Coordinates of C-alpha atoms in Angstrom, one line a residue:
M197 CA 96.0 96.6 101.0
I198 CA 95.6 100.2 102.1
L199 CA 92.0 101.3 102.9
E200 CA 91.5 104.6 104.6
K201 CA 88.2 106.3 105.3
L202 CA 87.7 110.0 105.5
T203 CA 84.3 111.3 106.6
V204 CA 83.8 114.6 104.7
G205 CA 81.5 117.5 104.3
T206 CA 78.1 118.6 105.6
F207 CA 76.6 115.3 104.8
Q208 CA 79.3 113.3 106.7
E209 CA 80.0 111.1 103.6
N210 CA 82.6 108.5 103.7
C211 CA 85.3 108.8 101.0
Y212 CA 87.7 105.9 100.7
I213 CA 91.4 105.8 99.6
L214 CA 92.1 102.3 98.4
G215 CA 95.4 101.0 97.1
D216 CA 97.9 98.2 96.7
E217 CA 100.5 99.0 99.3
A218 CA 103.3 96.9 97.6
G219 CA 102.8 98.4 94.1
G220 CA 101.7 101.9 95.1
S221 CA 98.6 102.0 92.8
G222 CA 95.5 103.7 94.3
V223 CA 92.0 104.9 93.6
L224 CA 89.6 107.2 95.3
V225 CA 86.0 106.1 95.9
D226 CA 83.3 108.8 96.2
P227 CA 85.3 111.9 97.1
G228 CA 82.4 113.9 98.3
D229 CA 83.9 117.1 99.7
E230 CA 87.1 118.6 101.3
A231 CA 89.4 118.0 98.3
V232 CA 92.4 119.4 100.0
R233 CA 92.0 117.2 103.1
I234 CA 91.6 114.1 100.8
A235 CA 94.7 115.0 98.8
L236 CA 96.8 115.4 102.0
A237 CA 95.6 112.0 103.2
V238 CA 96.6 110.5 99.9
E239 CA 100.0 112.0 100.2
K240 CA 100.5 110.3 103.5
T241 CA 99.7 106.9 102.0
G242 CA 102.3 107.3 99.2
L243 CA 99.8 106.0 96.7
E244 CA 99.6 107.1 93.1
I245 CA 95.9 107.8 92.3
E246 CA 95.1 106.2 89.0
K247 CA 91.3 106.7 88.9
I248 CA 88.3 108.0 90.7
L249 CA 85.4 105.5 91.1
L250 CA 81.9 106.6 91.9
T251 CA 79.2 104.4 93.5
H252 CA 76.6 106.9 92.4
A253 CA 76.3 110.5 91.5
H254 CA 74.4 112.2 94.4
I255 CA 75.9 115.5 95.3
D256 CA 77.4 114.3 98.7
H257 CA 79.5 111.7 96.9
V258 CA 81.0 113.8 94.1
G259 CA 81.6 117.3 95.4
A260 CA 85.4 117.0 95.4
V261 CA 85.7 115.1 92.1
A262 CA 86.5 118.1 89.8
A263 CA 89.2 119.4 92.1
L264 CA 90.9 116.0 92.5
V265 CA 90.8 115.4 88.7
E266 CA 92.9 118.6 88.4
E267 CA 95.2 117.3 91.1
Y268 CA 95.8 113.9 89.7
G269 CA 94.8 114.1 86.1
C270 CA 93.0 110.8 86.5
P271 CA 89.8 109.4 84.8
V272 CA 86.5 109.3 86.6
L273 CA 84.5 106.1 86.2
A274 CA 80.9 105.2 87.1
H275 CA 78.0 103.2 85.7
R276 CA 76.5 104.9 82.6
E277 CA 73.1 105.3 84.3
S278 CA 74.8 107.7 86.8
E279 CA 75.6 110.2 84.1
P280 CA 72.3 112.0 83.9
L281 CA 72.3 112.5 87.6
L282 CA 75.8 113.8 87.4
E283 CA 74.7 116.3 84.8
Q284 CA 71.9 117.5 87.2
L285 CA 74.2 118.4 90.0
P286 CA 73.4 122.1 89.9
T287 CA 69.7 121.1 90.3
Q288 CA 70.5 118.7 93.1
A289 CA 72.3 121.6 94.9
L290 CA 69.4 124.0 94.4
M291 CA 67.0 121.5 95.9
M292 CA 69.1 121.5 99.1
G293 CA 69.7 125.3 99.2
L294 CA 73.3 124.9 98.0
R295 CA 75.5 125.9 95.1
F296 CA 77.6 123.5 93.1
G297 CA 80.8 124.5 91.2
K298 CA 82.3 122.6 88.3
V299 CA 80.4 119.6 87.2
P300 CA 82.7 116.6 86.7
E301 CA 82.5 114.5 83.6
L302 CA 82.8 110.7 83.3
D303 CA 85.7 109.4 81.3
G304 CA 84.4 105.9 81.1
Y305 CA 81.7 103.5 82.2
I306 CA 81.8 100.6 84.6
E307 CA 79.7 97.6 83.7
D308 CA 78.0 95.2 86.2
E309 CA 80.5 92.4 87.1
E310 CA 83.4 94.3 85.6
E311 CA 86.7 93.7 87.3
L312 CA 88.8 96.8 88.0
E313 CA 92.5 96.3 88.7
V314 CA 94.3 98.4 91.3
G315 CA 97.8 97.1 91.3
E316 CA 97.5 93.5 92.5
L317 CA 94.0 94.1 93.9
T318 CA 90.8 93.3 92.0
L319 CA 87.5 95.1 92.6
R320 CA 84.4 93.6 91.2
A321 CA 81.6 96.0 90.4
L322 CA 78.1 95.0 91.6
Y323 CA 75.2 96.8 90.0
T324 CA 73.0 97.7 93.0
P325 CA 70.4 100.3 91.9
G326 CA 67.5 101.5 94.0
H327 CA 69.0 104.3 96.1
A328 CA 70.1 106.0 92.9
P329 CA 70.2 105.1 89.2
G330 CA 73.4 103.3 88.2
H331 CA 74.4 102.6 91.8
L332 CA 77.4 100.3 92.2
A333 CA 79.1 98.5 95.0
F334 CA 82.7 97.4 94.8
Y335 CA 83.7 94.0 96.2
L336 CA 87.3 92.9 96.9
K337 CA 87.0 89.1 97.3
S338 CA 90.6 88.6 98.2
E339 CA 90.4 91.0 101.1
G340 CA 86.8 90.2 102.2
V341 CA 85.8 93.8 101.8
L342 CA 82.7 95.5 100.2
L343 CA 82.4 99.2 99.5
S344 CA 78.6 99.4 99.6
G345 CA 78.0 103.1 98.8
D346 CA 74.5 104.1 99.9
A347 CA 72.8 100.7 99.3
L348 CA 73.5 99.1 102.7
F349 CA 74.5 100.7 106.0
A350 CA 75.1 99.4 109.5
G351 CA 71.5 98.8 110.7
S352 CA 69.9 100.6 107.8
V353 CA 69.6 100.9 104.0
G354 CA 69.7 103.7 101.5
R355 CA 66.8 106.2 101.3
T356 CA 64.6 105.9 98.2
D357 CA 62.7 109.2 98.3
L358 CA 65.1 111.1 96.1
P359 CA 64.6 111.3 92.3
G360 CA 65.3 107.9 90.7
G361 CA 64.9 106.0 94.0
D362 CA 63.0 102.7 94.0
A363 CA 62.4 100.9 97.3
G364 CA 61.6 97.5 95.7
L365 CA 64.6 97.7 93.4
L366 CA 66.9 98.6 96.3
M367 CA 65.7 95.6 98.4
R368 CA 66.3 93.3 95.4
S369 CA 69.8 94.7 94.9
I370 CA 70.6 94.2 98.6
T371 CA 69.1 90.7 98.7
E372 CA 70.4 89.4 95.4
R373 CA 73.8 91.1 95.1
L374 CA 75.0 91.9 98.6
L375 CA 73.5 89.4 101.1
V376 CA 74.8 86.5 98.9
L377 CA 78.4 87.5 99.9
P378 CA 80.1 85.6 102.8
D379 CA 79.0 86.6 106.3
E380 CA 82.5 87.7 107.3
T381 CA 82.6 90.3 104.5
V382 CA 83.4 93.7 106.0
V383 CA 81.0 96.3 104.7
H384 CA 82.4 99.9 104.3
P385 CA 79.3 102.1 103.6
G386 CA 78.9 105.6 102.2
H387 CA 77.8 106.9 105.6
G388 CA 78.3 105.7 109.1
P389 CA 80.4 102.9 110.6
Q390 CA 81.5 99.7 109.1
T391 CA 79.6 96.4 109.6
T392 CA 79.5 92.9 108.2
I393 CA 77.2 91.1 105.8
G394 CA 76.4 88.5 108.5
N395 CA 75.5 91.2 111.0
E396 CA 73.2 93.0 108.6
R397 CA 71.6 89.7 107.5
A398 CA 70.8 88.9 111.1
Y399 CA 70.0 92.2 112.7
N400 CA 69.3 94.9 110.2
P401 CA 65.6 95.8 110.8
F402 CA 65.0 96.8 107.2
L403 CA 66.0 93.4 106.0
Q404 CA 63.8 91.4 108.4
Q405 CA 60.3 90.1 107.6
G406 CA 58.0 93.1 107.7
G407 CA 60.8 95.6 108.0
G408 CA 60.2 99.1 106.6
I409 CA 62.3 101.1 104.3
L410 CA 63.6 104.7 104.2

């Protein structure tokens, strides 16, 4: 497996290049900004990008999508509940004093528990809303890896004060979909450093009795 993280843009978002090293098939997960830098990193891996996967459609996770679709001619996939938020990207940008260029379109929907093949690798989509409508995490059981998007971070959880956020729903998503994974599962989040499920279960203050939430 090839798994490379690029921290991009003003929001320091983690974009992931994921691929089957033997077969050469690859995907991009949440290309949030700096399309040229991402494309150069892809070139170094030698992977053929077959699709772009989105954990959710907040502006910091999708800013480079349109440019990379032009580069690779690949489909963009996300949960169907992400689509309205994607269509509202210009509004999201205005709320933050920014401008947004071409709004990407979804070419297909990813369902909860759907298995996505990347060469010999299999990603299982886990529906984890709460931070954003239609939020997904991607679990590679064979590799013991979880791409958690903005649901779960090292020592924290996703904020829920943006439109469509729901604190109670986020906590259920984390508890029922993510914390049930093996302790040794390595978590690669949408921002910040990697962690493990076991470490977050034991030490994340937001997951302890009486813990607050962002």
